[in-house]
Each structure stands twice: as C-alpha cells, then as structure tokens.
Amino acid sequence: NASEAKKIAIEVRQLLEETNETIGVISFYAAQTKEIQKQLASLRILQERSSQYILNEKFGHESRLRIGTVDSFQGMEFGVVLLSTVRSNRYECNNDDGARNKYGHLTLSNRLNVAMSRQQKMLIVVGDKEMFKTKSAEKYVLGLFNFFQLCLGDHGIVK
C-alpha cells in the first residue's frame, strides 16, 4: 500500500523534526515495511548503506527509529508508534473465511495486541478507516474497532 507508506513517511519526518521521541513503525507485512523504508529514503530520512537502510544522521542516533513487522517488536517500547494496517477492501465478511480475506493478519489477536501496545505516549494507526467501523470489525478486529471508537471521542483524532 504505497499511499499509506507515503503518509507514514511524512508523519515520521514531522515527528523526527518536532520531537525527541523514539519512533517505531509497525506493519503486519514485510513488503509494507520495505515500501515504508523506500518512502522514507525518498524523503532522505533513511540512507541505504550496505544493503540496509539507516537513519540520516541529522535526525539523531539510528536507534531513534525502527521499522519492522509486528513479530520484531515483541518486548520493545517506543515513545510513538505508527501502525500500518495495509488492508483496504470492500470484501463481504460474513464468516471466518471472509474475515481472513478482508482483514488478513489483523485477525490474529495476539499480534494485534503486540502491535497496539508498543507505544509509551502515542499510537498512530494509519489505514482505511472504513475498514474499522463496521460490525464485522467489531467481531473480527475488536482492538482496532475499539481504538477507532476511542479516537472519535475526546481521546483521539480521526482524519
């Protein structure tokens, strides 16, 4: 999801420029983490060295920003976490098979829990908001459904 990766890259740049927070960028898909790295490199936030991306020195120590799949974030914490949900579709979701088609890895509650609990101060979820405000979202991705509802109130922002 290149458009989502681009939005994340822009948000990361703003956070790096305006705060001193550590930043984690999490996705459930390795291909999306690569796309996010590519977008960050296009903004000159990351530099490619020896087949790896590292943080541009002007933004601080390389440990300030980490990008990876949810499995690589087990046991870690960051000041701010951006979660890339990736999924965007209008599939019908009437059963477990439909839920897997619609939400993919987001239906794995243990991974969703890890993805949504790595932040110390702020969690930013980037994705198709239409995916997370339905009855099927309430049933199959309850954490994201509840987070969306919370953000509609006084405790968040929905753009």
CSV table of N, CA and C in Angstrom, one decimal:
chain,number,residue,atom,x,y,z
A,1,ASN,N,0.8,-1.2,0.0
A,1,ASN,CA,0.0,0.0,0.0
A,1,ASN,C,0.9,1.2,0.0
A,2,ALA,N,1.3,1.7,-1.2
A,2,ALA,CA,2.2,2.8,-1.3
A,2,ALA,C,1.7,4.1,-0.8
A,3,SER,N,0.4,4.4,-1.0
A,3,SER,CA,-0.1,5.6,-0.5
A,3,SER,C,-0.1,5.7,1.1
A,4,GLU,N,-0.4,4.6,1.7
A,4,GLU,CA,-0.3,4.5,3.2
A,4,GLU,C,1.2,4.7,3.6
A,5,ALA,N,2.1,4.0,2.9
A,5,ALA,CA,3.5,4.1,3.3
A,5,ALA,C,4.0,5.6,3.1
A,6,LYS,N,3.5,6.3,2.1
A,6,LYS,CA,3.9,7.7,1.9
A,6,LYS,C,3.4,8.6,3.1
A,7,LYS,N,2.2,8.3,3.5
A,7,LYS,CA,1.6,9.1,4.6
A,7,LYS,C,2.4,8.8,5.9
A,8,ILE,N,2.8,7.6,6.1
A,8,ILE,CA,3.6,7.3,7.3
A,8,ILE,C,4.9,8.0,7.2
A,9,ALA,N,5.6,8.0,6.1
A,9,ALA,CA,6.9,8.6,5.9
A,9,ALA,C,6.8,10.1,6.2
A,10,ILE,N,5.7,10.7,5.8
A,10,ILE,CA,5.6,12.2,6.0
A,10,ILE,C,5.3,12.4,7.5
A,11,GLU,N,4.6,11.6,8.2
A,11,GLU,CA,4.3,11.7,9.6
A,11,GLU,C,5.6,11.4,10.4
A,12,VAL,N,6.4,10.5,10.0
A,12,VAL,CA,7.7,10.2,10.7
A,12,VAL,C,8.6,11.4,10.5
A,13,ARG,N,8.7,11.9,9.4
A,13,ARG,CA,9.5,13.1,9.2
A,13,ARG,C,9.1,14.2,10.1
A,14,GLN,N,7.8,14.5,10.2
A,14,GLN,CA,7.3,15.5,11.1
A,14,GLN,C,7.7,15.2,12.6
A,15,LEU,N,7.5,14.0,13.0
A,15,LEU,CA,7.8,13.6,14.4
A,15,LEU,C,9.3,13.7,14.7
A,16,LEU,N,10.1,13.3,13.7
A,16,LEU,CA,11.6,13.4,13.9
A,16,LEU,C,12.0,14.9,14.0
A,17,GLU,N,11.4,15.7,13.2
A,17,GLU,CA,11.8,17.2,13.2
A,17,GLU,C,11.2,17.9,14.5
A,18,GLU,N,10.1,17.5,15.0
A,18,GLU,CA,9.4,18.3,16.0
A,18,GLU,C,9.5,17.7,17.4
A,19,THR,N,10.0,16.4,17.6
A,19,THR,CA,10.0,15.8,18.9
A,19,THR,C,11.4,15.1,19.1
A,20,ASN,N,11.7,14.7,20.3
A,20,ASN,CA,12.8,13.9,20.5
A,20,ASN,C,12.4,12.4,20.8
A,21,GLU,N,11.2,12.1,20.5
A,21,GLU,CA,10.7,10.7,20.8
A,21,GLU,C,11.3,9.6,20.0
A,22,THR,N,11.4,8.4,20.6
A,22,THR,CA,11.8,7.3,19.7
A,22,THR,C,10.5,6.9,19.0
A,23,ILE,N,10.7,6.3,17.8
A,23,ILE,CA,9.6,6.1,16.9
A,23,ILE,C,9.7,4.6,16.4
A,24,GLY,N,8.6,3.9,16.5
A,24,GLY,CA,8.5,2.6,15.9
A,24,GLY,C,7.5,2.6,14.8
A,25,VAL,N,7.8,2.0,13.7
A,25,VAL,CA,6.8,1.8,12.6
A,25,VAL,C,6.6,0.4,12.4
A,26,ILE,N,5.3,-0.1,12.6
A,26,ILE,CA,5.0,-1.5,12.6
A,26,ILE,C,4.0,-1.8,11.5
A,27,SER,N,4.2,-2.9,10.8
A,27,SER,CA,3.3,-3.4,9.8
A,27,SER,C,3.2,-4.9,10.0
A,28,PHE,N,2.1,-5.5,9.6
A,28,PHE,CA,2.0,-7.0,9.7
A,28,PHE,C,2.6,-7.6,8.4
A,29,TYR,N,3.1,-6.8,7.5
A,29,TYR,CA,3.6,-7.4,6.2
A,29,TYR,C,5.0,-6.9,5.9
A,30,ALA,N,5.9,-7.8,5.6
A,30,ALA,CA,7.3,-7.4,5.3
A,30,ALA,C,7.3,-6.5,4.1
A,31,ALA,N,6.5,-6.8,3.1
A,31,ALA,CA,6.5,-6.0,1.9
A,31,ALA,C,6.1,-4.5,2.2
A,32,GLN,N,5.3,-4.3,3.1
A,32,GLN,CA,4.9,-3.0,3.5
A,32,GLN,C,6.0,-2.3,4.3
A,33,THR,N,6.8,-3.0,5.1
A,33,THR,CA,7.9,-2.4,5.8
A,33,THR,C,8.9,-1.9,4.7
A,34,LYS,N,9.1,-2.7,3.7
A,34,LYS,CA,10.1,-2.3,2.6
A,34,LYS,C,9.6,-1.1,1.9
A,35,GLU,N,8.3,-1.0,1.7
A,35,GLU,CA,7.7,0.2,1.0
A,35,GLU,C,7.8,1.4,1.9
A,36,ILE,N,7.6,1.3,3.2
A,36,ILE,CA,7.8,2.4,4.1
A,36,ILE,C,9.3,2.9,4.1
A,37,GLN,N,10.2,1.9,4.1
A,37,GLN,CA,11.6,2.3,4.0
A,37,GLN,C,11.9,3.0,2.7
A,38,LYS,N,11.4,2.6,1.7
A,38,LYS,CA,11.6,3.2,0.4
A,38,LYS,C,11.1,4.6,0.4
A,39,GLN,N,9.9,4.8,1.0
A,39,GLN,CA,9.3,6.2,1.1
A,39,GLN,C,10.1,7.1,2.0
A,40,LEU,N,10.6,6.5,3.1
A,40,LEU,CA,11.5,7.3,4.0
A,40,LEU,C,12.8,7.7,3.3
A,41,ALA,N,13.3,6.8,2.5
A,41,ALA,CA,14.5,7.1,1.8
A,41,ALA,C,14.3,8.2,0.7
A,42,SER,N,13.1,8.2,0.1
A,42,SER,CA,12.8,9.2,-0.9
A,42,SER,C,12.7,10.6,-0.2
A,43,LEU,N,12.4,10.6,1.1
A,43,LEU,CA,12.4,11.9,1.8
A,43,LEU,C,13.7,12.2,2.5
A,44,ARG,N,14.7,11.3,2.3
A,44,ARG,CA,16.1,11.5,2.8
A,44,ARG,C,16.1,11.3,4.3
A,45,ILE,N,15.2,10.6,4.9
A,45,ILE,CA,15.2,10.3,6.3
A,45,ILE,C,16.0,9.1,6.5
A,46,LEU,N,16.0,8.1,5.6
A,46,LEU,CA,16.8,6.9,5.6
A,46,LEU,C,17.8,7.0,4.5
A,47,GLN,N,19.0,6.4,4.7
A,47,GLN,CA,20.0,6.3,3.7
A,47,GLN,C,20.3,4.8,3.5
A,48,GLU,N,20.6,4.4,2.3
A,48,GLU,CA,20.9,3.0,2.1
A,48,GLU,C,22.4,2.8,2.2
A,49,ARG,N,22.8,1.9,3.1
A,49,ARG,CA,24.2,1.6,3.2
A,49,ARG,C,24.4,0.1,3.4
A,50,SER,N,25.2,-0.5,2.5
A,50,SER,CA,25.5,-2.0,2.6
A,50,SER,C,24.2,-2.8,2.6
A,51,SER,N,23.3,-2.4,1.7
A,51,SER,CA,22.0,-3.1,1.5
A,51,SER,C,21.1,-3.0,2.7
A,52,GLN,N,21.3,-2.0,3.6
A,52,GLN,CA,20.5,-1.7,4.7
A,52,GLN,C,20.1,-0.3,4.7
A,53,TYR,N,19.0,0.0,5.3
A,53,TYR,CA,18.6,1.4,5.5
A,53,TYR,C,19.0,1.9,6.9
A,54,ILE,N,19.6,3.0,7.0
A,54,ILE,CA,19.9,3.6,8.3
A,54,ILE,C,19.4,5.0,8.4
A,55,LEU,N,19.1,5.5,9.6
A,55,LEU,CA,18.6,6.8,9.8
A,55,LEU,C,19.6,7.9,9.4
A,56,ASN,N,19.2,8.9,8.7
A,56,ASN,CA,20.1,10.0,8.3
A,56,ASN,C,20.6,10.6,9.6
A,57,GLU,N,21.8,10.9,9.7
A,57,GLU,CA,22.5,11.4,11.0
A,57,GLU,C,21.8,12.7,11.5
A,58,LYS,N,21.2,13.5,10.6
A,58,LYS,CA,20.7,14.8,11.1
A,58,LYS,C,19.4,14.6,11.9
A,59,PHE,N,18.9,13.4,12.0
A,59,PHE,CA,17.7,13.1,12.8
A,59,PHE,C,18.1,12.4,14.1
A,60,GLY,N,19.3,12.2,14.3
A,60,GLY,CA,19.8,11.6,15.6
A,60,GLY,C,20.3,10.2,15.4
A,61,HIS,N,20.5,9.5,16.5
A,61,HIS,CA,21.0,8.2,16.6
A,61,HIS,C,20.1,7.2,15.9
A,62,GLU,N,20.6,6.2,15.2
A,62,GLU,CA,19.8,5.3,14.4
A,62,GLU,C,18.8,4.5,15.3
A,63,SER,N,19.1,4.4,16.6
A,63,SER,CA,18.1,3.6,17.5
A,63,SER,C,16.8,4.4,17.7
A,64,ARG,N,16.8,5.7,17.2
A,64,ARG,CA,15.6,6.5,17.4
A,64,ARG,C,14.4,6.1,16.5
A,65,LEU,N,14.7,5.4,15.4
A,65,LEU,CA,13.7,4.9,14.5
A,65,LEU,C,13.9,3.5,14.2
A,66,ARG,N,12.8,2.7,14.3
A,66,ARG,CA,12.8,1.3,13.9
A,66,ARG,C,11.6,1.0,13.1
A,67,ILE,N,11.8,0.2,12.0
A,67,ILE,CA,10.7,-0.1,11.1
A,67,ILE,C,10.8,-1.6,11.0
A,68,GLY,N,9.6,-2.3,11.2
A,68,GLY,CA,9.6,-3.7,11.0
A,68,GLY,C,8.2,-4.3,11.1
A,69,THR,N,8.2,-5.7,11.0
A,69,THR,CA,7.0,-6.4,11.2
A,69,THR,C,6.7,-6.5,12.7
A,70,VAL,N,5.4,-6.8,13.0
A,70,VAL,CA,5.0,-6.9,14.4
A,70,VAL,C,5.8,-7.9,15.2
A,71,ASP,N,6.2,-9.0,14.6
A,71,ASP,CA,7.0,-10.0,15.3
A,71,ASP,C,8.3,-9.5,15.8
A,72,SER,N,8.9,-8.5,15.1
A,72,SER,CA,10.2,-8.0,15.5
A,72,SER,C,10.1,-7.0,16.6
A,73,PHE,N,8.9,-6.6,17.0
A,73,PHE,CA,8.7,-5.6,18.0
A,73,PHE,C,8.3,-6.2,19.4
A,74,GLN,N,8.2,-7.5,19.5
A,74,GLN,CA,7.9,-8.1,20.8
A,74,GLN,C,8.8,-7.6,21.9
A,75,GLY,N,8.3,-7.2,23.0
A,75,GLY,CA,9.1,-6.7,24.1
A,75,GLY,C,9.7,-5.3,24.0
A,76,MET,N,9.5,-4.6,22.9
A,76,MET,CA,10.0,-3.3,22.7
A,76,MET,C,9.0,-2.2,23.0
A,77,GLU,N,9.5,-1.0,23.3
A,77,GLU,CA,8.6,0.1,23.5
A,77,GLU,C,9.3,1.4,22.9
A,78,PHE,N,8.4,2.3,22.4
A,78,PHE,CA,8.8,3.5,21.8
A,78,PHE,C,7.9,4.6,22.3
A,79,GLY,N,8.4,5.8,22.2
A,79,GLY,CA,7.6,7.0,22.6
A,79,GLY,C,6.3,7.0,21.7
A,80,VAL,N,6.5,6.9,20.4
A,80,VAL,CA,5.5,7.0,19.4
A,80,VAL,C,5.5,5.7,18.5
A,81,VAL,N,4.4,5.1,18.3
A,81,VAL,CA,4.3,4.0,17.3
A,81,VAL,C,3.3,4.4,16.2
A,82,LEU,N,3.7,4.1,15.0
A,82,LEU,CA,2.8,4.2,13.9
A,82,LEU,C,2.5,2.8,13.4
A,83,LEU,N,1.3,2.4,13.3
A,83,LEU,CA,0.9,1.1,12.9
A,83,LEU,C,0.2,1.2,11.5
A,84,SER,N,0.9,0.5,10.5
A,84,SER,CA,0.4,0.5,9.2
A,84,SER,C,-0.5,-0.8,9.0
A,85,THR,N,-1.8,-0.5,8.8
A,85,THR,CA,-2.8,-1.6,8.7
A,85,THR,C,-2.8,-2.3,7.4
A,86,VAL,N,-2.4,-1.6,6.3
A,86,VAL,CA,-2.3,-2.1,5.0
A,86,VAL,C,-3.6,-2.4,4.3
A,87,ARG,N,-4.5,-3.1,4.9
A,87,ARG,CA,-5.7,-3.7,4.3
A,87,ARG,C,-6.6,-2.6,3.9
A,88,SER,N,-7.2,-2.7,2.7
A,88,SER,CA,-8.2,-1.7,2.2
A,88,SER,C,-9.0,-2.4,1.1
A,89,ASN,N,-10.2,-2.8,1.5
A,89,ASN,CA,-11.0,-3.5,0.5
A,89,ASN,C,-12.5,-3.4,1.0
A,90,ARG,N,-13.3,-3.9,0.1
A,90,ARG,CA,-14.8,-3.9,0.4
A,90,ARG,C,-15.3,-5.3,0.4
A,91,TYR,N,-14.5,-6.3,0.7
A,91,TYR,CA,-15.0,-7.7,0.8
A,91,TYR,C,-16.1,-7.8,1.8
A,92,GLU,N,-17.0,-8.7,1.5
A,92,GLU,CA,-18.0,-9.1,2.4
A,92,GLU,C,-17.4,-9.9,3.5
A,93,CYS,N,-17.9,-9.8,4.7
A,93,CYS,CA,-17.3,-10.5,5.9
A,93,CYS,C,-18.4,-11.1,6.7
A,94,ASN,N,-18.8,-12.3,6.3
A,94,ASN,CA,-20.0,-13.0,7.0
A,94,ASN,C,-19.5,-14.2,7.8
A,95,ASN,N,-18.2,-14.6,7.7
A,95,ASN,CA,-17.8,-15.7,8.4
A,95,ASN,C,-16.2,-15.6,8.6
A,96,ASP,N,-15.6,-16.6,9.2
A,96,ASP,CA,-14.2,-16.6,9.5
A,96,ASP,C,-13.4,-16.5,8.2
A,97,ASP,N,-13.8,-17.2,7.1
A,97,ASP,CA,-13.1,-17.2,5.9
A,97,ASP,C,-13.2,-15.8,5.3
A,98,GLY,N,-14.3,-15.2,5.3
A,98,GLY,CA,-14.5,-13.8,4.8
A,98,GLY,C,-13.6,-12.8,5.6
A,99,ALA,N,-13.5,-13.1,6.9
A,99,ALA,CA,-12.7,-12.2,7.8
A,99,ALA,C,-11.3,-12.3,7.4
A,100,ARG,N,-10.8,-13.5,7.1
A,100,ARG,CA,-9.4,-13.6,6.7
A,100,ARG,C,-9.1,-12.9,5.4
A,101,ASN,N,-10.1,-13.0,4.5
A,101,ASN,CA,-10.0,-12.2,3.2
A,101,ASN,C,-10.0,-10.7,3.4
A,102,LYS,N,-10.8,-10.3,4.3
A,102,LYS,CA,-11.0,-8.8,4.5
A,102,LYS,C,-9.8,-8.3,5.3
A,103,TYR,N,-9.5,-8.9,6.4
A,103,TYR,CA,-8.6,-8.3,7.4
A,103,TYR,C,-7.2,-9.0,7.4
A,104,GLY,N,-7.0,-10.1,6.8
A,104,GLY,CA,-5.7,-10.8,6.8
A,104,GLY,C,-5.2,-11.0,8.2
A,105,HIS,N,-3.9,-10.7,8.4
A,105,HIS,CA,-3.2,-10.9,9.6
A,105,HIS,C,-3.7,-10.1,10.8
A,106,LEU,N,-4.5,-9.1,10.5
A,106,LEU,CA,-5.1,-8.2,11.5
A,106,LEU,C,-6.0,-9.0,12.5
A,107,THR,N,-6.5,-10.2,12.0
A,107,THR,CA,-7.4,-11.0,12.8
A,107,THR,C,-6.7,-11.8,13.9
A,108,LEU,N,-5.4,-11.8,13.9
A,108,LEU,CA,-4.6,-12.5,14.9
A,108,LEU,C,-4.5,-11.7,16.1
A,109,SER,N,-5.3,-12.0,17.1
A,109,SER,CA,-5.4,-11.1,18.3
A,109,SER,C,-4.1,-10.9,19.0
A,110,ASN,N,-3.3,-12.0,19.1
A,110,ASN,CA,-2.0,-11.8,19.8
A,110,ASN,C,-1.1,-10.9,19.1
A,111,ARG,N,-1.0,-10.9,17.8
A,111,ARG,CA,-0.2,-10.0,17.1
A,111,ARG,C,-0.7,-8.6,17.1
A,112,LEU,N,-2.1,-8.5,17.0
A,112,LEU,CA,-2.7,-7.1,17.1
A,112,LEU,C,-2.4,-6.5,18.5
A,113,ASN,N,-2.5,-7.3,19.5
A,113,ASN,CA,-2.1,-6.8,20.9
A,113,ASN,C,-0.7,-6.3,20.9
A,114,VAL,N,0.2,-7.0,20.4
A,114,VAL,CA,1.6,-6.5,20.4
A,114,VAL,C,1.7,-5.2,19.6
A,115,ALA,N,1.1,-5.2,18.4
A,115,ALA,CA,1.2,-4.0,17.5
A,115,ALA,C,0.6,-2.8,18.2
A,116,MET,N,-0.4,-3.0,19.0
A,116,MET,CA,-1.1,-1.8,19.6
A,116,MET,C,-0.7,-1.5,21.0
A,117,SER,N,0.4,-2.1,21.5
A,117,SER,CA,0.8,-1.9,22.9
A,117,SER,C,2.3,-1.6,23.0
A,118,ARG,N,3.0,-1.1,21.9
A,118,ARG,CA,4.4,-0.8,22.0
A,118,ARG,C,4.7,0.6,22.3
A,119,GLN,N,3.7,1.5,22.3
A,119,GLN,CA,3.9,2.9,22.5
A,119,GLN,C,3.8,3.3,23.9
A,120,GLN,N,4.6,4.3,24.3
A,120,GLN,CA,4.5,4.9,25.6
A,120,GLN,C,3.7,6.1,25.7
A,121,LYS,N,3.6,6.9,24.6
A,121,LYS,CA,2.9,8.2,24.6
A,121,LYS,C,1.8,8.3,23.6
A,122,MET,N,2.1,7.7,22.4
A,122,MET,CA,1.1,7.9,21.3
A,122,MET,C,1.1,6.8,20.3
A,123,LEU,N,-0.1,6.3,19.9
A,123,LEU,CA,-0.2,5.3,18.9
A,123,LEU,C,-1.0,6.0,17.7
A,124,ILE,N,-0.4,5.9,16.6
A,124,ILE,CA,-1.0,6.5,15.3
A,124,ILE,C,-1.2,5.3,14.4
A,125,VAL,N,-2.5,5.0,14.1
A,125,VAL,CA,-2.9,3.9,13.2
A,125,VAL,C,-3.2,4.6,11.9
A,126,VAL,N,-2.5,4.1,10.9
A,126,VAL,CA,-2.7,4.6,9.5
A,126,VAL,C,-3.3,3.5,8.7
A,127,GLY,N,-4.5,3.8,8.1
A,127,GLY,CA,-5.2,2.8,7.3
A,127,GLY,C,-6.5,3.4,6.8
A,128,ASP,N,-7.2,2.5,6.2
A,128,ASP,CA,-8.5,2.8,5.7
A,128,ASP,C,-9.6,2.8,6.8
A,129,LYS,N,-10.0,3.9,7.3
A,129,LYS,CA,-10.9,4.0,8.4
A,129,LYS,C,-12.2,3.2,8.2
A,130,GLU,N,-12.6,3.1,6.9
A,130,GLU,CA,-13.9,2.4,6.6
A,130,GLU,C,-13.8,1.0,7.0
A,131,MET,N,-12.6,0.4,7.1
A,131,MET,CA,-12.4,-1.0,7.4
A,131,MET,C,-12.7,-1.3,8.9
A,132,PHE,N,-12.6,-0.3,9.8
A,132,PHE,CA,-12.6,-0.5,11.2
A,132,PHE,C,-13.8,0.1,11.9
A,133,LYS,N,-14.9,0.5,11.2
A,133,LYS,CA,-16.0,1.0,11.9
A,133,LYS,C,-17.3,0.2,11.7
A,134,THR,N,-17.2,-1.1,11.2
A,134,THR,CA,-18.3,-1.9,10.9
A,134,THR,C,-18.5,-3.0,12.0
A,135,LYS,N,-19.7,-3.6,11.8
A,135,LYS,CA,-20.0,-4.8,12.7
A,135,LYS,C,-19.0,-5.9,12.6
A,136,SER,N,-18.5,-6.1,11.3
A,136,SER,CA,-17.5,-7.2,11.1
A,136,SER,C,-16.2,-6.8,11.8
A,137,ALA,N,-15.8,-5.5,11.8
A,137,ALA,CA,-14.6,-5.1,12.5
A,137,ALA,C,-14.8,-5.3,14.0
A,138,GLU,N,-15.9,-5.1,14.5
A,138,GLU,CA,-16.2,-5.3,15.9
A,138,GLU,C,-16.0,-6.8,16.3
A,139,LYS,N,-16.4,-7.6,15.4
A,139,LYS,CA,-16.3,-9.1,15.6
A,139,LYS,C,-14.9,-9.6,15.4
A,140,TYR,N,-14.2,-9.2,14.4
A,140,TYR,CA,-13.0,-9.9,13.9
A,140,TYR,C,-11.7,-9.1,14.3
A,141,VAL,N,-11.8,-7.8,14.4
A,141,VAL,CA,-10.6,-7.0,14.8
A,141,VAL,C,-11.0,-6.0,15.9
A,142,LEU,N,-11.5,-6.5,17.0
A,142,LEU,CA,-12.1,-5.7,18.1
A,142,LEU,C,-11.1,-4.6,18.6
A,143,GLY,N,-9.8,-4.9,18.7
A,143,GLY,CA,-8.9,-3.9,19.1
A,143,GLY,C,-8.9,-2.7,18.2
A,144,LEU,N,-8.9,-2.9,16.9
A,144,LEU,CA,-8.9,-1.7,16.0
A,144,LEU,C,-10.3,-1.0,16.0
A,145,PHE,N,-11.3,-1.8,16.1
A,145,PHE,CA,-12.7,-1.2,16.2
A,145,PHE,C,-12.8,-0.3,17.4
A,146,ASN,N,-12.4,-0.8,18.6
A,146,ASN,CA,-12.4,0.0,19.8
A,146,ASN,C,-11.5,1.2,19.8
A,147,PHE,N,-10.3,1.0,19.2
A,147,PHE,CA,-9.4,2.1,19.0
A,147,PHE,C,-10.0,3.2,18.2
A,148,PHE,N,-10.7,2.8,17.1
A,148,PHE,CA,-11.3,3.8,16.2
A,148,PHE,C,-12.4,4.5,17.0
A,149,GLN,N,-13.2,3.8,17.7
A,149,GLN,CA,-14.3,4.4,18.5
A,149,GLN,C,-13.7,5.4,19.5
A,150,LEU,N,-12.6,5.0,20.2
A,150,LEU,CA,-12.0,5.9,21.1
A,150,LEU,C,-11.5,7.2,20.5
A,151,CYS,N,-10.9,7.1,19.3
A,151,CYS,CA,-10.4,8.2,18.6
A,151,CYS,C,-11.5,9.2,18.1
A,152,LEU,N,-12.7,8.7,18.0
A,152,LEU,CA,-13.8,9.5,17.6
A,152,LEU,C,-14.2,10.5,18.7
A,153,GLY,N,-13.8,10.1,19.9
A,153,GLY,CA,-14.2,10.9,21.1
A,153,GLY,C,-13.1,11.9,21.4
A,154,ASP,N,-13.0,12.2,22.7
A,154,ASP,CA,-12.0,13.2,23.2
A,154,ASP,C,-10.6,12.7,23.3
A,155,HIS,N,-10.4,11.4,23.0
A,155,HIS,CA,-9.0,10.9,23.2
A,155,HIS,C,-8.3,10.6,21.9
A,156,GLY,N,-8.7,11.2,20.8
A,156,GLY,CA,-8.0,10.9,19.6
A,156,GLY,C,-8.5,11.8,18.5
A,157,ILE,N,-7.9,11.6,17.3
A,157,ILE,CA,-8.2,12.4,16.1
A,157,ILE,C,-8.4,11.3,15.0
A,158,VAL,N,-9.4,11.5,14.2
A,158,VAL,CA,-9.6,10.7,13.0
A,158,VAL,C,-9.5,11.7,11.8
A,159,LYS,N,-8.6,11.4,10.9
A,159,LYS,CA,-8.5,12.2,9.7
A,159,LYS,C,-9.0,11.4,8.5
